[in-house]
Coordinates of C-alpha atoms in Angstrom, one line a residue:
M21 CA 0.0 0.0 0.0
L22 CA 2.8 2.4 0.9
S23 CA 6.5 2.1 0.4
V24 CA 9.5 4.2 1.8
Q25 CA 12.7 3.8 0.0
G26 CA 16.1 5.1 1.1
L27 CA 14.5 7.7 3.5
G28 CA 17.1 10.3 4.7
L29 CA 16.6 13.5 6.7
H30 CA 19.0 15.9 8.2
H31 CA 18.3 17.7 11.5
A32 CA 20.5 20.1 13.4
G33 CA 23.5 19.1 11.4
N34 CA 22.9 15.3 11.9
Y35 CA 20.9 12.6 10.3
L36 CA 17.6 11.9 11.9
F37 CA 17.0 9.0 9.4
K38 CA 19.5 7.5 7.1
D39 CA 18.8 5.0 4.2
T40 CA 15.7 3.9 5.9
N41 CA 13.4 1.4 4.2
F42 CA 10.1 -0.1 5.1
T43 CA 6.5 -0.9 3.7
I44 CA 3.1 -0.6 5.2
K45 CA 0.5 -3.1 3.9
K46 CA -3.2 -3.2 4.0
G47 CA -4.4 -4.1 7.5
D48 CA -1.0 -3.3 9.2
K49 CA -1.5 -1.5 12.6
I50 CA 2.0 -0.4 13.5
G51 CA 3.3 1.1 16.8
L52 CA 6.1 3.5 16.5
V53 CA 8.4 3.3 19.5
G54 CA 11.8 5.0 20.4
K55 CA 13.2 7.7 22.7
N56 CA 12.0 11.2 22.6
G57 CA 13.7 12.9 19.8
A58 CA 14.2 9.7 17.7
G59 CA 12.0 11.1 15.0
K60 CA 8.7 9.3 15.6
S61 CA 6.5 12.4 15.1
T62 CA 8.7 13.6 12.1
L63 CA 8.1 10.3 10.4
L64 CA 4.4 10.8 10.6
K65 CA 4.7 14.4 9.2
I66 CA 6.7 13.0 6.3
L67 CA 4.1 10.3 5.4
S68 CA 1.2 12.9 5.8
G69 CA 3.0 15.3 3.4
E70 CA 3.7 18.0 5.9
I71 CA 7.5 17.6 5.5
N72 CA 8.7 17.1 2.0
F73 CA 12.5 18.1 2.2
Y74 CA 14.0 14.6 2.6
E75 CA 16.1 12.2 0.7
G76 CA 14.5 9.0 -0.9
N77 CA 11.0 8.3 -1.9
V78 CA 7.6 7.7 -0.4
V79 CA 5.7 5.6 -2.9
T80 CA 1.9 4.6 -2.7
E81 CA 0.4 1.8 -4.7
G82 CA -2.7 3.5 -6.4
K83 CA -4.6 6.3 -4.8
I84 CA -5.0 5.9 -1.1
T85 CA -6.3 8.2 1.5
I86 CA -4.2 9.3 4.5
G87 CA -5.7 10.9 7.7
F88 CA -3.5 12.7 10.2
L89 CA -4.4 13.7 13.7
K90 CA -2.9 17.3 13.8
Q91 CA -2.3 19.1 17.0
D92 CA -3.2 22.5 15.7
L93 CA -7.0 22.9 15.4
D94 CA -8.7 25.1 12.9
F95 CA -12.4 25.2 13.8
V96 CA -15.0 27.6 12.6
K97 CA -16.4 29.8 15.4
G98 CA -19.9 29.3 16.2
R99 CA -20.3 25.7 15.0
T100 CA -21.9 23.2 17.2
V101 CA -20.1 20.0 18.2
W102 CA -22.5 18.0 15.9
D103 CA -21.9 20.3 12.9
E104 CA -18.1 20.4 13.4
T105 CA -18.1 16.6 13.6
M106 CA -20.1 16.4 10.4
Q107 CA -17.3 18.3 8.6
A108 CA -15.5 14.9 8.5
F109 CA -17.7 14.0 5.5
E110 CA -16.3 16.7 3.2
Q111 CA -17.0 14.8 0.0
I112 CA -20.5 13.8 1.1
N113 CA -21.3 17.3 2.3
A114 CA -20.2 18.6 -1.2
L115 CA -22.5 16.2 -2.8
K116 CA -25.4 17.1 -0.6
D117 CA -24.9 20.8 -1.3
E118 CA -24.9 20.2 -5.0
L119 CA -28.0 18.0 -4.8
E120 CA -29.8 20.7 -2.8
E121 CA -28.9 23.2 -5.6
V122 CA -30.0 20.8 -8.3
N123 CA -33.4 20.2 -6.5
H124 CA -33.7 24.1 -6.2
Q125 CA -33.3 24.4 -9.9
L126 CA -35.7 21.7 -10.7
A127 CA -38.3 23.3 -8.5
T128 CA -37.9 26.8 -9.9
R129 CA -37.3 26.3 -13.6
T130 CA -40.1 25.9 -16.1
D131 CA -38.2 24.6 -19.2
Y132 CA -39.3 21.1 -18.6
E133 CA -38.6 19.8 -22.2
S134 CA -35.3 21.3 -22.5
D135 CA -32.0 19.2 -22.5
A136 CA -30.7 21.3 -19.7
Y137 CA -33.7 20.2 -17.6
T138 CA -33.1 16.6 -18.5
D139 CA -29.4 17.0 -17.6
L140 CA -30.4 18.2 -14.2
I141 CA -32.8 15.3 -13.6
N142 CA -29.9 12.9 -14.6
R143 CA -27.5 14.7 -12.3
M144 CA -30.0 14.4 -9.4
T145 CA -30.2 10.6 -10.0
D146 CA -26.5 10.4 -10.0
L147 CA -26.1 12.3 -6.9
N148 CA -28.7 10.2 -5.1
D149 CA -26.9 7.0 -6.2
L150 CA -23.5 8.4 -5.0
L151 CA -24.9 9.3 -1.7
M152 CA -26.6 5.9 -1.3
N153 CA -23.2 4.2 -2.1
F154 CA -21.7 6.4 0.6
D155 CA -24.5 5.4 3.0
A156 CA -24.8 9.2 3.5
Y157 CA -28.4 8.9 5.1
N158 CA -27.2 6.7 7.9
L159 CA -24.2 8.7 9.1
E160 CA -25.9 10.1 12.3
G161 CA -25.8 6.7 14.0
D162 CA -21.9 6.6 13.4
V163 CA -21.4 10.2 14.7
E164 CA -23.4 9.4 17.7
K165 CA -21.5 6.2 18.5
I166 CA -18.1 7.9 18.2
L167 CA -19.1 11.1 20.2
F168 CA -20.5 9.0 22.9
G169 CA -17.4 6.8 23.0
L170 CA -15.1 9.8 23.2
G171 CA -17.0 11.0 26.3
F172 CA -19.4 13.6 25.0
K173 CA -23.1 13.6 26.4
A174 CA -26.2 13.9 24.3
D175 CA -26.5 17.6 25.8
D176 CA -23.2 18.4 24.3
F177 CA -24.0 17.8 20.7
Q178 CA -25.8 21.2 20.1
K179 CA -23.2 23.3 22.3
I180 CA -20.9 25.5 20.4
T181 CA -17.3 24.3 20.2
D182 CA -16.0 27.5 21.5
E183 CA -17.3 26.5 24.9
F184 CA -15.1 23.4 25.2
S185 CA -11.4 23.3 26.4
G186 CA -8.5 22.5 24.1
G187 CA -8.5 18.9 25.2
W188 CA -12.2 18.4 24.4
R189 CA -11.8 20.2 21.0
M190 CA -9.0 17.6 20.3
R191 CA -11.6 14.9 20.9
I192 CA -13.8 16.5 18.2
E193 CA -10.8 16.4 15.9
L194 CA -10.1 12.8 16.7
A195 CA -13.8 11.9 16.1
K196 CA -13.7 13.5 12.6
L197 CA -10.6 11.5 11.7
L198 CA -12.2 8.2 13.0
L199 CA -15.4 8.9 10.9
Q200 CA -13.4 9.4 7.7
Q201 CA -12.3 5.7 7.5
N202 CA -9.1 6.6 5.7
D203 CA -6.8 3.8 4.1
L204 CA -4.0 4.8 6.4
M205 CA -4.4 6.6 9.6
L206 CA -1.6 8.5 11.3
L207 CA -2.0 9.0 15.1
D208 CA 0.4 11.0 17.2
E209 CA -0.3 10.4 21.0
P210 CA -4.2 10.1 20.4
T211 CA -4.7 9.3 24.1
N212 CA -3.0 12.5 25.5
H213 CA -6.3 14.4 26.0
L214 CA -8.5 11.3 26.7
D215 CA -9.7 9.9 30.1
M216 CA -9.4 6.3 30.9
E217 CA -12.9 5.3 29.7
S218 CA -12.4 7.0 26.4
I219 CA -8.9 5.4 25.9
I220 CA -10.5 2.0 26.5
W221 CA -13.3 2.8 23.9
L222 CA -10.7 4.1 21.4
E223 CA -8.7 0.9 21.9
D224 CA -11.7 -1.2 21.0
F225 CA -12.5 0.9 18.0
L226 CA -9.1 0.7 16.6
K227 CA -9.0 -3.1 17.0
D228 CA -11.9 -3.3 14.5
Y229 CA -10.7 -0.5 12.3
Q230 CA -10.4 -1.9 8.8
G231 CA -7.7 0.5 7.5
S232 CA -4.1 0.6 8.2
M233 CA -2.5 2.7 11.1
L234 CA 0.7 4.1 12.3
L235 CA 0.6 5.0 15.9
V236 CA 2.9 7.0 18.2
S237 CA 2.1 6.3 22.0
H238 CA 3.8 6.0 25.3
D239 CA 0.9 3.9 26.6
K240 CA 2.3 0.3 26.5
Q241 CA -1.1 -1.4 27.1
F242 CA -2.8 0.7 24.4
M243 CA -0.2 -0.3 21.9
T244 CA -0.2 -3.9 22.8
S245 CA -4.0 -4.0 22.4
T246 CA -4.2 -2.1 19.1
C247 CA -1.0 -2.9 17.1
N248 CA 0.1 -6.1 15.2
R249 CA 3.4 -4.7 14.2
T250 CA 6.2 -2.5 15.9
F251 CA 8.7 -0.1 14.3
D252 CA 11.6 0.6 16.6
V253 CA 13.2 3.9 15.7
N254 CA 16.8 4.0 16.8
N255 CA 20.2 4.9 15.6
R256 CA 18.8 6.7 12.4
K257 CA 17.0 3.7 11.1
I258 CA 13.8 1.6 11.9
D259 CA 14.0 -2.1 13.1
D260 CA 10.8 -3.9 12.0
Y261 CA 9.2 -6.3 14.3
K262 CA 6.1 -8.4 13.0
A263 CA 4.6 -8.4 16.6
N264 CA 2.5 -6.4 18.9
Y265 CA 4.5 -4.3 21.7
S266 CA 4.6 -7.1 24.4
K267 CA 5.9 -9.7 21.9
Y268 CA 8.3 -7.0 20.5
L269 CA 9.9 -6.6 24.0
E270 CA 10.7 -10.3 23.9
L271 CA 12.1 -10.3 20.4
R272 CA 14.1 -7.2 20.9
K273 CA 15.6 -8.7 24.0
D274 CA 17.0 -11.6 21.9
R275 CA 17.9 -9.2 19.1
K276 CA 19.8 -7.0 21.6
E277 CA 21.7 -9.9 23.0
K278 CA 22.9 -10.7 19.5
L279 CA 23.7 -7.0 18.9
I280 CA 25.8 -6.8 22.0
Q281 CA 27.9 -9.8 21.0
A282 CA 28.2 -8.4 17.5
K283 CA 29.5 -5.2 19.0
K284 CA 32.0 -7.0 21.2
N285 CA 33.4 -8.7 18.0
Q286 CA 33.5 -5.4 16.2
D287 CA 35.2 -3.6 19.0
A288 CA 37.8 -6.3 19.2
E289 CA 38.4 -6.1 15.4
I290 CA 38.5 -2.3 15.6
K291 CA 41.2 -2.5 18.4
H292 CA 43.2 -5.0 16.5
T293 CA 43.1 -2.7 13.4
E294 CA 44.1 0.3 15.5
E295 CA 47.0 -1.5 16.8
L296 CA 48.2 -2.5 13.3
I297 CA 47.9 1.1 12.2
N298 CA 50.0 2.3 15.1
K299 CA 52.5 -0.5 14.5
F300 CA 52.9 0.2 10.6
R301 CA 52.4 4.0 10.6
A302 CA 56.0 4.8 11.4
S303 CA 57.5 2.4 8.9
A304 CA 58.1 3.9 5.5
S305 CA 57.5 0.5 3.7
K306 CA 54.3 -0.1 5.6
A307 CA 52.9 3.5 5.6
S308 CA 50.6 2.8 2.5
F309 CA 49.3 -0.4 4.2
A310 CA 48.5 1.7 7.3
Q311 CA 46.7 4.2 5.2
S312 CA 44.4 1.6 3.7
L313 CA 43.6 0.3 7.1
I314 CA 42.7 3.8 8.2
K315 CA 40.4 4.2 5.1
K316 CA 38.9 0.8 5.8
L317 CA 38.3 1.7 9.5
D318 CA 36.6 5.0 8.5
K319 CA 34.1 3.0 6.5
V320 CA 33.1 0.7 9.2
E321 CA 29.5 1.5 10.5
R322 CA 29.9 1.3 14.2
I323 CA 27.3 -0.9 16.1
E324 CA 25.5 1.1 18.6
V325 CA 23.5 -0.5 21.5
E326 CA 21.0 1.6 23.4
N327 CA 21.0 1.0 27.2
E328 CA 17.3 1.0 28.1
D329 CA 17.6 -1.1 31.4
V330 CA 16.0 1.0 34.1
S331 CA 16.5 -1.3 36.9
K332 CA 20.0 -0.1 37.4
F333 CA 18.7 3.2 38.4
N334 CA 18.5 2.9 42.1
I335 CA 16.2 6.0 42.5
R336 CA 14.5 6.6 45.9
F337 CA 12.5 9.5 47.5
Q338 CA 14.3 11.0 50.6
P339 CA 12.9 9.7 53.9
S340 CA 11.0 12.1 55.8
V341 CA 9.4 12.5 59.4
Q342 CA 6.6 10.0 60.5
P343 CA 3.3 11.8 60.0
G344 CA 0.2 11.2 62.0
K345 CA -2.2 8.5 61.2
V346 CA -4.7 10.8 59.3
I347 CA -3.1 12.6 56.4
F348 CA -6.1 14.5 55.0
E349 CA -9.7 14.7 56.3
A350 CA -12.4 16.6 54.2
Q351 CA -16.1 17.4 55.0
N352 CA -18.5 18.8 52.5
L353 CA -15.8 19.9 50.3
G354 CA -16.8 21.7 47.1
K355 CA -15.4 23.9 44.5
A356 CA -17.1 26.1 41.9
Y357 CA -15.7 28.4 39.2
G358 CA -18.4 31.1 38.8
K359 CA -21.7 29.3 38.2
K360 CA -20.1 26.1 37.3
Q361 CA -19.9 23.7 40.2
I362 CA -17.0 21.3 39.7
F363 CA -17.8 19.0 42.7
D364 CA -19.7 19.3 45.8
K365 CA -20.4 17.5 49.2
V366 CA -17.2 15.4 49.1
D367 CA -16.2 13.6 52.3
F368 CA -13.1 11.5 52.7
I369 CA -10.3 10.4 55.0
V370 CA -6.7 9.7 53.7
E371 CA -4.8 7.7 56.3
R372 CA -1.0 7.4 56.5
G373 CA 0.4 5.0 53.8
A374 CA -2.7 5.0 51.6
R375 CA -2.1 4.7 47.8
I376 CA -5.0 6.4 46.0
A377 CA -5.7 7.0 42.2
L378 CA -8.0 9.9 41.3
L379 CA -10.0 8.9 38.2
G380 CA -12.8 10.3 36.2
Q381 CA -13.6 12.3 33.0
N382 CA -11.4 15.4 32.2
G383 CA -13.1 18.5 33.9
Q384 CA -14.6 16.6 36.8
G385 CA -12.4 18.0 39.5
K386 CA -9.4 15.7 39.9
T387 CA -6.7 18.4 39.3
T388 CA -8.8 20.8 41.4
L389 CA -8.8 18.6 44.4
A390 CA -5.1 18.0 44.0
K391 CA -4.5 21.8 44.0
I392 CA -6.7 22.3 47.1
L393 CA -4.7 19.6 49.0
A394 CA -1.6 21.0 47.9
G395 CA -2.5 24.4 49.1
D396 CA -2.7 26.1 45.5
I397 CA -6.4 26.7 45.7
T398 CA -7.7 28.3 49.0
D399 CA -11.2 29.3 47.8
F400 CA -13.6 26.4 48.3
S401 CA -16.6 25.4 50.3
G402 CA -16.8 23.0 53.1
S403 CA -13.5 22.2 55.0
W404 CA -10.5 19.9 55.0
N405 CA -7.7 19.4 57.6
L406 CA -4.0 18.6 57.1
G407 CA -2.7 15.9 59.4
H408 CA 0.3 16.2 61.9
N409 CA 3.9 16.3 60.4
V410 CA 2.6 16.1 56.8
N411 CA 5.3 17.1 54.3
I412 CA 3.7 17.4 50.8
G413 CA 5.5 17.0 47.5
Y414 CA 3.4 18.2 44.7
F415 CA 3.8 17.5 40.9
A416 CA 1.7 19.8 38.9
Q417 CA 0.7 19.5 35.2
N418 CA 1.8 23.2 34.5
Q419 CA 5.5 22.6 34.8
E420 CA 6.2 25.6 32.3
E421 CA 4.7 28.0 35.1
V422 CA 6.5 26.1 38.0
L423 CA 10.0 26.2 36.7
T424 CA 12.1 29.4 36.5
P425 CA 12.8 30.2 32.7
D426 CA 16.3 31.7 32.9
K427 CA 17.8 29.0 35.2
T428 CA 19.6 26.0 33.8
V429 CA 18.6 22.5 34.5
L430 CA 21.4 22.2 37.0
Q431 CA 20.6 25.5 38.8
E432 CA 16.9 24.4 39.0
A433 CA 17.8 21.1 40.6
E434 CA 20.4 22.5 43.0
D435 CA 18.0 25.0 44.3
S436 CA 15.7 22.1 45.3
A437 CA 18.4 20.1 46.9
T438 CA 19.2 19.9 50.7
E439 CA 22.7 19.8 52.0
E440 CA 22.5 16.1 52.1
T441 CA 21.3 15.6 48.6
R442 CA 23.3 18.3 46.9
P443 CA 26.3 16.1 46.1
R444 CA 23.8 13.6 44.3
V445 CA 22.3 16.3 42.0
R446 CA 24.3 15.4 38.9
D447 CA 24.0 11.7 39.2
L448 CA 20.2 12.1 39.8
L449 CA 20.0 14.3 36.8
G450 CA 21.8 11.6 34.7
S451 CA 19.2 9.0 36.0
F452 CA 16.6 11.3 34.5
L453 CA 18.4 11.3 31.1
F454 CA 20.0 14.7 31.6
Q455 CA 23.6 14.1 30.6
G456 CA 26.5 16.0 29.5
E457 CA 25.8 19.5 28.1
D458 CA 21.9 18.8 28.8
V459 CA 22.3 20.2 32.4
T460 CA 23.4 23.7 31.0
K461 CA 20.2 24.1 29.1
K462 CA 17.8 26.9 30.2
T463 CA 14.4 25.5 31.5
K464 CA 12.6 27.7 29.0
V465 CA 13.9 25.7 26.0
L466 CA 13.1 22.4 27.5
S467 CA 10.4 20.2 25.8
G468 CA 7.3 19.0 27.7
G469 CA 8.9 15.7 28.5
E470 CA 12.2 17.3 29.7
R471 CA 10.3 19.8 31.9
N472 CA 8.4 16.8 33.5
R473 CA 11.6 14.9 34.0
L474 CA 13.3 17.8 35.7
A475 CA 10.2 18.5 38.0
L476 CA 10.3 14.7 39.0
C477 CA 14.0 14.9 39.8
K478 CA 13.4 17.9 42.0
L479 CA 10.9 15.9 44.0
L480 CA 13.6 13.4 44.8
L481 CA 16.0 15.9 46.1
R482 CA 13.8 17.0 49.2
P483 CA 12.2 14.7 52.0
F484 CA 8.4 14.2 51.6
N485 CA 6.1 11.8 53.3
T486 CA 3.1 12.5 51.1
L487 CA 3.2 12.8 47.3
I488 CA 0.5 14.3 45.0
M489 CA 1.2 13.6 41.5
D490 CA -1.0 15.2 38.7
E491 CA -0.4 13.3 35.4
P492 CA 3.3 12.6 36.1
T493 CA 3.7 10.6 32.8
N494 CA 2.6 13.3 30.5
H495 CA 5.1 13.7 27.7
L496 CA 7.3 11.1 29.0
D497 CA 8.8 8.2 26.9
I498 CA 8.4 4.6 28.1
Q499 CA 11.8 4.5 29.7
S500 CA 11.2 7.6 31.7
K501 CA 7.8 6.4 32.8
E502 CA 9.5 3.1 34.1
I503 CA 12.1 5.1 36.0
I504 CA 9.5 7.1 37.9
K505 CA 7.2 4.1 38.4
L506 CA 10.1 2.2 40.1
A507 CA 10.7 5.1 42.5
L508 CA 7.0 5.5 43.3
Q509 CA 6.8 1.7 44.0
K510 CA 9.7 2.1 46.5
F511 CA 8.0 5.1 48.2
E512 CA 6.9 4.4 51.7
G513 CA 4.8 7.4 52.3
T514 CA 1.2 8.4 51.1
L515 CA 0.5 8.5 47.5
I516 CA -2.2 10.4 45.5
V517 CA -1.8 10.1 41.9
I518 CA -3.9 11.3 38.8
S519 CA -3.3 9.3 35.6
H520 CA -5.0 7.9 32.7
D521 CA -2.2 5.3 32.0
R522 CA -3.6 2.0 33.1
E523 CA -0.2 0.2 33.0
F524 CA 1.5 2.9 35.0
L525 CA -1.2 2.7 37.7
Q526 CA -0.9 -1.1 38.0
G527 CA 0.8 -1.8 41.4
L528 CA 0.8 1.9 42.4
S529 CA -2.8 2.2 44.0
D530 CA -5.2 0.0 46.0
K531 CA -8.0 2.5 46.3
I532 CA -9.8 4.7 43.7
F533 CA -11.5 8.2 44.3
E534 CA -13.9 8.4 41.1
F535 CA -15.1 11.8 40.1
R536 CA -18.3 11.8 38.2
D537 CA -21.3 14.2 37.8
G538 CA -20.1 16.5 40.6
R539 CA -19.6 13.9 43.3
M540 CA -16.8 11.8 44.4
K541 CA -17.1 7.9 45.2
E542 CA -14.6 5.6 46.9
F543 CA -13.8 2.3 45.2
L544 CA -11.8 -0.2 47.2
G545 CA -9.6 -2.2 44.8
D546 CA -6.8 -1.8 42.3
I547 CA -7.2 -0.4 38.8
N548 CA -7.9 -3.7 37.1
E549 CA -10.9 -4.4 39.5
Y550 CA -12.0 -0.8 39.0
L551 CA -12.1 -1.0 35.2
E552 CA -14.0 -4.3 35.3
F553 CA -16.6 -2.6 37.2
R554 CA -16.7 0.6 35.1
Q555 CA -16.9 -1.4 31.9
K556 CA -20.3 -2.8 32.8
E557 CA -21.5 0.7 34.0
S558 CA -20.3 2.5 30.9
I559 CA -22.4 0.2 28.6
R560 CA -25.5 1.0 30.5
E561 CA -24.8 4.8 30.6
I562 CA -24.1 5.0 26.8
S563 CA -27.4 3.0 26.3
A564 CA -29.2 5.5 28.4
E565 CA -27.6 8.5 26.7
K566 CA -28.8 7.0 23.3
A567 CA -32.2 6.4 24.6
K568 CA -32.4 10.0 25.9
L569 CA -31.4 11.4 22.5
H570 CA -33.8 9.3 20.4
Q571 CA -36.6 9.7 22.9
E572 CA -36.4 13.4 22.3
E573 CA -36.4 13.0 18.6
E574 CA -39.6 10.7 18.8
I575 CA -41.8 13.0 20.9
P576 CA -43.8 14.2 17.9
E577 CA -44.8 10.6 16.9
V578 CA -46.0 10.0 20.5
K579 CA -48.3 13.0 20.2
V580 CA -49.8 11.7 16.9
K581 CA -50.7 8.3 18.5
V582 CA -52.9 10.0 21.1
Q583 CA -55.5 10.7 18.3
E584 CA -56.3 6.9 18.1
P585 CA -59.5 5.8 19.8
V586 CA -59.0 5.6 23.5
K587 CA -60.8 2.5 24.3
E588 CA -59.5 0.3 21.5
S589 CA -56.0 1.7 22.0
N590 CA -56.0 0.8 25.7
I591 CA -56.8 -2.8 24.9
I592 CA -54.0 -3.2 22.4
V593 CA -51.4 -1.2 24.6
S594 CA -52.3 -3.4 27.5
K595 CA -51.6 -6.7 25.6
E596 CA -48.3 -5.1 24.1
Q597 CA -47.2 -4.0 27.5
K598 CA -47.5 -7.5 28.8
N599 CA -45.6 -9.1 26.0
I600 CA -42.8 -6.6 26.2
Q601 CA -42.5 -7.1 30.0
N602 CA -42.3 -10.8 29.5
K603 CA -39.5 -10.3 26.9
I604 CA -37.8 -7.8 29.2
K605 CA -37.8 -10.3 32.0
K606 CA -36.2 -13.0 29.8
V607 CA -33.6 -10.5 28.4
E608 CA -32.6 -9.4 31.9
E609 CA -32.2 -13.1 32.9
K610 CA -30.0 -13.6 29.8
I611 CA -27.9 -10.5 30.7
S612 CA -27.4 -11.9 34.2
E613 CA -26.2 -15.2 32.9
L614 CA -23.8 -13.6 30.4
E615 CA -22.3 -11.3 33.0
L616 CA -21.8 -14.3 35.2
K617 CA -20.1 -16.1 32.5
I618 CA -17.8 -13.1 31.8
E619 CA -16.9 -12.8 35.5
E620 CA -15.9 -16.6 35.5
F621 CA -13.7 -16.1 32.4
E622 CA -12.1 -13.0 33.8
G623 CA -11.4 -14.8 37.2
S624 CA -9.6 -17.6 35.4
F625 CA -7.5 -15.1 33.5
T626 CA -5.8 -14.0 36.7
K627 CA -4.7 -17.4 37.5
E628 CA -3.4 -18.5 34.0
N629 CA -2.8 -17.2 30.6
P630 CA -6.0 -18.0 28.4
S631 CA -5.5 -19.8 25.3
E632 CA -6.6 -18.3 21.8
E633 CA -9.8 -20.5 21.8
T634 CA -10.7 -19.5 25.3
L635 CA -10.2 -15.8 24.3
E636 CA -12.3 -16.2 21.3
T637 CA -15.2 -17.8 23.3
Y638 CA -14.9 -14.9 25.8
N639 CA -15.0 -12.2 23.1
K640 CA -18.1 -13.9 21.6
I641 CA -19.9 -13.9 24.9
K642 CA -19.0 -10.1 25.3
E643 CA -20.4 -9.3 21.7
E644 CA -23.6 -11.4 22.7
L645 CA -23.9 -9.3 26.0
D646 CA -23.6 -6.1 23.9
L647 CA -26.4 -7.1 21.4
T648 CA -28.6 -8.3 24.4
L649 CA -28.1 -4.9 26.2
Q650 CA -29.1 -3.2 22.9
E651 CA -32.3 -5.4 22.7
W652 CA -33.1 -4.6 26.4
E653 CA -32.6 -0.8 25.6
F654 CA -35.0 -1.2 22.5
L655 CA -37.7 -3.1 24.5
G656 CA -37.4 -0.5 27.3
T657 CA -38.1 2.3 24.8
Q658 CA -41.0 0.4 23.3
L659 CA -42.4 -0.1 26.7
E660 CA -42.2 3.7 27.5
G661 CA -43.8 4.4 24.2

């Protein structure tokens, strides 16, 4: 479908890619992995056509459509969420506009016998056929499905896009891309602005996506679930693994061991050649031989092995004083911005040693609560108390506002150090991948990932017994995420963490504070148990949203039915109600049976790895449950009608 031949690209005086070759075939779903700065996002821009100053060729077989999730949004002001999402169907919209104009001309012209009028009729027929082929009159269902999946409510559809934050507007852009059904979809960190429920929905959508995909993501679980192939971008080239991310890690380990051995052999050969050069260089009779060895050595492409083992980084948070048993206690806590109530009537107690994850959709109040507990927000309703001897370390999302722009990385770190930790500053910066001249960079020129790594490093330089971490993995590559996760697992104090990364949260929390609809609920259990619970709840919530949307649309029809004879109607409705109620009872029994089967399967998964046959049976039962829930929803709507 698409072939890249001899790709080369200079960046800052060096090659970012050099003589790189690969192909993308129909149905390939490829995860792009590599360190920050390796060229992953640049490669997507090359394939999308945004960058054209490169060596080599990008060749497509036939005419294919390529969709690219851009970070810069260009929305027309005043459009609703629904209207903006419908812009995904550019070709269909153009055909509809043309058909409207043709119909207008047919209605207003009177030259019925002319060739021009006949041409209009023929064009109308052609346009209708084209729109039927595109299934243009059934697009609303697809739009609803994707907007619901990405977290929008039915009430949001007719709101103006200007009212939404950048993260929610990015969801609209993602919805448009998913609706276009391109042959090749280029996704650069699509989960960055999504909450956990939307990430899981997108994961399921991409599994069933019929086109090809090239994905950049630092979410290991998301890549493992959605990709069947992995491109490892390193050392100016791409290593192609015909496997998903988890399998790729195993294959790369084997390849790396062979690469290390090859490097040892090459180093020994280079050392031997250098010894020969030094031996014969001074001899007049052997000088030409020495020169030929030098030329030969210059042509050798040195084998490089990237060190990605994070276990050697013995990173620990500084021990602090022992706090009291209660760290935080809140009663009737609430926060509003103007007329918008973020959350209200929140009660909780956080005890010493607790490990809590704050979860929920964006805008529900997770960051707001973190800022209240960290002391950054002092205007709130209700009350909360800080326990005895509590020392809080707070990692905020807005690192560009927290760091001093004109200080260097080293100065910023040293200012956070104590007398005890000051000698370890450079070593710790090195553990967070600030090496050599990197420590002399001004913080104002750091990338988002570098700012986050520096902020995390600063937290390790002072003693804290309570950590509040708001999206600490944002902009971090996989290696950096593993480094900070190891440190947090070793942390012996109280941890409150906000993250949408499921893999990162595994093993970090044993209690969930869920923010939803202005309230907060406590859930005892780890992230996997919580997600299992939420999956069932989400199916019912989306079904309820759909029912709400279509119930509003069907109100005129209900009014018309009132005109039927009352007595006869009552007899018919009574029989229908009884039949529907019986059907609902049977469907609800079936739902209970299917949910019980799913629970049994999932329980067995924790004890042993399921076979492909078992997984296939499990997925079929889940599909059957989805269809049964849809039937239950339909019958409920009928009963209300």
